[in-house]
Amino acid sequence: MLTLTDAQYQTFLARDTQNFVAAVADQFLVKRPEMLADPGRTEIIARMQTAYDTAQQLGFTSTPHMVYMMYLEADGPGMFADEMIRHYLTRPGATPEQRLDDFDALLKEYARRLKGEK
Protein backbone atom coordinates (compact mmCIF):
# COMPACT_ATOMS: atom_id res chain seq x y z
CA MET A 1 0.00 0.00 0.00
CA LEU A 2 1.20 3.50 -0.86
CA THR A 3 1.76 5.74 2.12
CA LEU A 4 2.25 9.48 1.85
CA THR A 5 3.68 11.83 4.39
CA ASP A 6 1.56 14.83 5.31
CA ALA A 7 3.81 17.06 3.21
CA GLN A 8 3.47 14.75 0.20
CA TYR A 9 -0.30 14.62 0.61
CA GLN A 10 -0.52 18.42 0.82
CA THR A 11 1.61 18.71 -2.32
CA PHE A 12 -0.68 16.23 -4.07
CA LEU A 13 -3.78 18.24 -3.06
CA ALA A 14 -2.21 21.50 -4.21
CA ARG A 15 -1.34 20.00 -7.60
CA ASP A 16 -4.83 18.54 -7.94
CA THR A 17 -6.33 21.97 -7.24
CA GLN A 18 -4.01 23.62 -9.77
CA ASN A 19 -5.07 21.09 -12.42
CA PHE A 20 -8.75 21.66 -11.61
CA VAL A 21 -8.42 25.44 -11.85
CA ALA A 22 -6.48 25.19 -15.12
CA ALA A 23 -9.12 22.86 -16.60
CA VAL A 24 -11.93 25.26 -15.67
CA ALA A 25 -9.94 28.16 -17.13
CA ASP A 26 -9.48 26.26 -20.39
CA GLN A 27 -13.23 25.56 -20.58
CA PHE A 28 -13.92 29.25 -19.96
CA LEU A 29 -11.45 30.31 -22.66
CA VAL A 30 -13.13 28.03 -25.22
CA LYS A 31 -16.32 30.05 -24.63
CA ARG A 32 -14.46 33.37 -24.43
CA PRO A 33 -11.56 33.10 -26.90
CA GLU A 34 -11.07 36.89 -26.99
CA MET A 35 -9.79 36.69 -23.42
CA LEU A 36 -7.03 34.31 -24.45
CA ALA A 37 -5.17 37.26 -26.02
CA ASP A 38 -6.13 39.78 -23.34
CA PRO A 39 -5.70 39.26 -20.41
CA GLY A 40 -4.31 35.82 -21.32
CA ARG A 41 -4.52 32.30 -19.95
CA THR A 42 -2.10 32.90 -17.09
CA GLU A 43 -4.14 35.84 -15.79
CA ILE A 44 -7.43 33.96 -16.14
CA ILE A 45 -5.97 31.07 -14.14
CA ALA A 46 -4.75 33.49 -11.46
CA ARG A 47 -8.18 35.10 -11.22
CA MET A 48 -9.88 31.73 -11.01
CA GLN A 49 -7.43 30.52 -8.37
CA THR A 50 -8.34 33.58 -6.30
CA ALA A 51 -12.04 32.75 -6.62
CA TYR A 52 -11.41 29.10 -5.75
CA ASP A 53 -9.45 30.08 -2.66
CA THR A 54 -12.18 32.52 -1.65
CA ALA A 55 -14.85 29.86 -2.09
CA GLN A 56 -12.88 27.55 0.18
CA GLN A 57 -12.48 30.29 2.80
CA LEU A 58 -16.19 31.11 2.71
CA GLY A 59 -17.19 27.48 3.19
CA PHE A 60 -18.44 26.54 -0.27
CA THR A 61 -18.68 22.80 -0.85
CA SER A 62 -20.56 22.67 -4.17
CA THR A 63 -18.26 22.35 -7.17
CA PRO A 64 -20.73 23.94 -9.64
CA HIS A 65 -21.02 26.99 -7.37
CA MET A 66 -17.24 27.25 -7.13
CA VAL A 67 -16.96 27.05 -10.91
CA TYR A 68 -19.57 29.80 -11.25
CA MET A 69 -17.56 31.97 -8.86
CA MET A 70 -14.45 31.27 -10.91
CA TYR A 71 -16.22 32.36 -14.11
CA LEU A 72 -17.48 35.55 -12.43
CA GLU A 73 -14.02 36.38 -11.12
CA ALA A 74 -12.47 35.79 -14.55
CA ASP A 75 -14.81 38.42 -15.99
CA GLY A 76 -14.80 40.76 -13.01
CA PRO A 77 -11.51 40.52 -11.15
CA GLY A 78 -11.77 41.50 -7.52
CA MET A 79 -15.49 40.78 -7.28
CA PHE A 80 -15.13 38.44 -4.33
CA ALA A 81 -12.60 40.66 -2.59
CA ASP A 82 -15.43 43.17 -2.10
CA GLU A 83 -16.38 43.12 1.59
CA MET A 84 -20.08 43.67 0.90
CA ILE A 85 -20.25 40.64 -1.37
CA ARG A 86 -18.26 38.49 1.05
CA HIS A 87 -20.49 39.63 3.92
CA TYR A 88 -23.63 38.82 1.92
CA LEU A 89 -22.40 35.34 1.00
CA THR A 90 -21.62 34.49 4.63
CA ARG A 91 -24.70 35.96 6.30
CA PRO A 92 -26.43 33.57 8.69
CA GLY A 93 -29.67 31.96 7.63
CA ALA A 94 -28.55 30.33 4.38
CA THR A 95 -25.57 28.49 2.97
CA PRO A 96 -23.03 30.38 0.87
CA GLU A 97 -24.34 28.43 -2.13
CA GLN A 98 -27.91 29.59 -1.49
CA ARG A 99 -26.68 33.17 -1.15
CA LEU A 100 -24.76 32.86 -4.44
CA ASP A 101 -27.91 31.55 -6.13
CA ASP A 102 -29.80 34.59 -4.83
CA PHE A 103 -27.00 36.87 -6.03
CA ASP A 104 -27.14 35.22 -9.45
CA ALA A 105 -30.90 35.80 -9.64
CA LEU A 106 -30.37 39.47 -8.81
CA LEU A 107 -27.72 39.81 -11.50
CA LYS A 108 -29.98 38.19 -14.09
CA GLU A 109 -32.91 40.40 -13.13
CA TYR A 110 -30.71 43.49 -13.33
CA ALA A 111 -29.46 42.43 -16.79
CA ARG A 112 -33.02 41.76 -17.93
CA ARG A 113 -34.10 45.22 -16.83
CA LEU A 114 -31.15 46.85 -18.55
CA LYS A 115 -32.04 45.12 -21.81
CA GLY A 116 -35.65 46.25 -21.42
CA GLU A 117 -34.63 49.88 -20.90
CA LYS A 118 -32.61 50.07 -24.12
mmCIF file of C-alpha atoms in Angstrom:
data_model
loop_
_atom_site.group_PDB
_atom_site.id
_atom_site.type_symbol
_atom_site.label_atom_id
_atom_site.label_comp_id
_atom_site.label_asym_id
_atom_site.label_seq_id
_atom_site.Cartn_x
_atom_site.Cartn_y
_atom_site.Cartn_z
ATOM 1 C CA MET A 1 0.000 0.000 0.000
ATOM 2 C CA LEU A 2 1.198 3.499 -0.863
ATOM 3 C CA THR A 3 1.759 5.738 2.123
ATOM 4 C CA LEU A 4 2.254 9.483 1.849
ATOM 5 C CA THR A 5 3.675 11.828 4.390
ATOM 6 C CA ASP A 6 1.563 14.825 5.314
ATOM 7 C CA ALA A 7 3.807 17.062 3.207
ATOM 8 C CA GLN A 8 3.475 14.747 0.198
ATOM 9 C CA TYR A 9 -0.296 14.625 0.614
ATOM 10 C CA GLN A 10 -0.521 18.422 0.820
ATOM 11 C CA THR A 11 1.612 18.706 -2.324
ATOM 12 C CA PHE A 12 -0.682 16.230 -4.073
ATOM 13 C CA LEU A 13 -3.780 18.239 -3.056
ATOM 14 C CA ALA A 14 -2.215 21.501 -4.206
ATOM 15 C CA ARG A 15 -1.342 19.999 -7.599
ATOM 16 C CA ASP A 16 -4.833 18.535 -7.936
ATOM 17 C CA THR A 17 -6.332 21.968 -7.238
ATOM 18 C CA GLN A 18 -4.008 23.616 -9.771
ATOM 19 C CA ASN A 19 -5.068 21.092 -12.417
ATOM 20 C CA PHE A 20 -8.748 21.658 -11.615
ATOM 21 C CA VAL A 21 -8.424 25.442 -11.849
ATOM 22 C CA ALA A 22 -6.483 25.194 -15.123
ATOM 23 C CA ALA A 23 -9.124 22.858 -16.600
ATOM 24 C CA VAL A 24 -11.932 25.257 -15.667
ATOM 25 C CA ALA A 25 -9.944 28.158 -17.131
ATOM 26 C CA ASP A 26 -9.475 26.257 -20.388
ATOM 27 C CA GLN A 27 -13.231 25.563 -20.580
ATOM 28 C CA PHE A 28 -13.915 29.251 -19.963
ATOM 29 C CA LEU A 29 -11.453 30.308 -22.661
ATOM 30 C CA VAL A 30 -13.130 28.035 -25.219
ATOM 31 C CA LYS A 31 -16.315 30.047 -24.631
ATOM 32 C CA ARG A 32 -14.465 33.371 -24.427
ATOM 33 C CA PRO A 33 -11.556 33.104 -26.904
ATOM 34 C CA GLU A 34 -11.069 36.887 -26.994
ATOM 35 C CA MET A 35 -9.791 36.687 -23.419
ATOM 36 C CA LEU A 36 -7.026 34.312 -24.453
ATOM 37 C CA ALA A 37 -5.174 37.262 -26.016
ATOM 38 C CA ASP A 38 -6.125 39.783 -23.343
ATOM 39 C CA PRO A 39 -5.701 39.261 -20.410
ATOM 40 C CA GLY A 40 -4.311 35.818 -21.323
ATOM 41 C CA ARG A 41 -4.520 32.298 -19.951
ATOM 42 C CA THR A 42 -2.099 32.904 -17.088
ATOM 43 C CA GLU A 43 -4.141 35.839 -15.786
ATOM 44 C CA ILE A 44 -7.429 33.956 -16.137
ATOM 45 C CA ILE A 45 -5.968 31.070 -14.145
ATOM 46 C CA ALA A 46 -4.747 33.493 -11.457
ATOM 47 C CA ARG A 47 -8.183 35.102 -11.224
ATOM 48 C CA MET A 48 -9.880 31.733 -11.011
ATOM 49 C CA GLN A 49 -7.435 30.522 -8.366
ATOM 50 C CA THR A 50 -8.344 33.579 -6.296
ATOM 51 C CA ALA A 51 -12.044 32.747 -6.622
ATOM 52 C CA TYR A 52 -11.414 29.096 -5.750
ATOM 53 C CA ASP A 53 -9.448 30.085 -2.655
ATOM 54 C CA THR A 54 -12.185 32.524 -1.648
ATOM 55 C CA ALA A 55 -14.854 29.857 -2.090
ATOM 56 C CA GLN A 56 -12.877 27.548 0.181
ATOM 57 C CA GLN A 57 -12.482 30.292 2.802
ATOM 58 C CA LEU A 58 -16.194 31.109 2.708
ATOM 59 C CA GLY A 59 -17.189 27.483 3.192
ATOM 60 C CA PHE A 60 -18.444 26.538 -0.269
ATOM 61 C CA THR A 61 -18.678 22.797 -0.854
ATOM 62 C CA SER A 62 -20.565 22.673 -4.172
ATOM 63 C CA THR A 63 -18.255 22.355 -7.170
ATOM 64 C CA PRO A 64 -20.732 23.940 -9.643
ATOM 65 C CA HIS A 65 -21.016 26.987 -7.373
ATOM 66 C CA MET A 66 -17.241 27.248 -7.128
ATOM 67 C CA VAL A 67 -16.959 27.048 -10.912
ATOM 68 C CA TYR A 68 -19.572 29.798 -11.254
ATOM 69 C CA MET A 69 -17.564 31.969 -8.858
ATOM 70 C CA MET A 70 -14.445 31.273 -10.914
ATOM 71 C CA TYR A 71 -16.221 32.365 -14.107
ATOM 72 C CA LEU A 72 -17.481 35.546 -12.433
ATOM 73 C CA GLU A 73 -14.016 36.376 -11.117
ATOM 74 C CA ALA A 74 -12.472 35.786 -14.552
ATOM 75 C CA ASP A 75 -14.808 38.419 -15.995
ATOM 76 C CA GLY A 76 -14.800 40.759 -13.008
ATOM 77 C CA PRO A 77 -11.514 40.517 -11.145
ATOM 78 C CA GLY A 78 -11.771 41.498 -7.515
ATOM 79 C CA MET A 79 -15.487 40.782 -7.278
ATOM 80 C CA PHE A 80 -15.127 38.445 -4.334
ATOM 81 C CA ALA A 81 -12.601 40.657 -2.585
ATOM 82 C CA ASP A 82 -15.433 43.170 -2.096
ATOM 83 C CA GLU A 83 -16.378 43.124 1.587
ATOM 84 C CA MET A 84 -20.081 43.669 0.903
ATOM 85 C CA ILE A 85 -20.252 40.639 -1.373
ATOM 86 C CA ARG A 86 -18.256 38.493 1.053
ATOM 87 C CA HIS A 87 -20.493 39.626 3.918
ATOM 88 C CA TYR A 88 -23.626 38.818 1.922
ATOM 89 C CA LEU A 89 -22.396 35.338 0.997
ATOM 90 C CA THR A 90 -21.620 34.492 4.628
ATOM 91 C CA ARG A 91 -24.698 35.963 6.300
ATOM 92 C CA PRO A 92 -26.426 33.568 8.688
ATOM 93 C CA GLY A 93 -29.675 31.961 7.626
ATOM 94 C CA ALA A 94 -28.550 30.335 4.376
ATOM 95 C CA THR A 95 -25.572 28.489 2.969
ATOM 96 C CA PRO A 96 -23.032 30.384 0.871
ATOM 97 C CA GLU A 97 -24.339 28.430 -2.133
ATOM 98 C CA GLN A 98 -27.913 29.594 -1.488
ATOM 99 C CA ARG A 99 -26.683 33.171 -1.152
ATOM 100 C CA LEU A 100 -24.762 32.860 -4.436
ATOM 101 C CA ASP A 101 -27.914 31.546 -6.132
ATOM 102 C CA ASP A 102 -29.800 34.592 -4.832
ATOM 103 C CA PHE A 103 -26.998 36.873 -6.031
ATOM 104 C CA ASP A 104 -27.136 35.218 -9.450
ATOM 105 C CA ALA A 105 -30.899 35.796 -9.636
ATOM 106 C CA LEU A 106 -30.369 39.470 -8.805
ATOM 107 C CA LEU A 107 -27.718 39.815 -11.503
ATOM 108 C CA LYS A 108 -29.981 38.186 -14.086
ATOM 109 C CA GLU A 109 -32.914 40.402 -13.130
ATOM 110 C CA TYR A 110 -30.713 43.491 -13.333
ATOM 111 C CA ALA A 111 -29.461 42.432 -16.792
ATOM 112 C CA ARG A 112 -33.017 41.757 -17.930
ATOM 113 C CA ARG A 113 -34.096 45.224 -16.829
ATOM 114 C CA LEU A 114 -31.148 46.852 -18.553
ATOM 115 C CA LYS A 115 -32.041 45.122 -21.809
ATOM 116 C CA GLY A 116 -35.654 46.253 -21.417
ATOM 117 C CA GLU A 117 -34.628 49.881 -20.903
ATOM 118 C CA LYS A 118 -32.613 50.068 -24.117
#
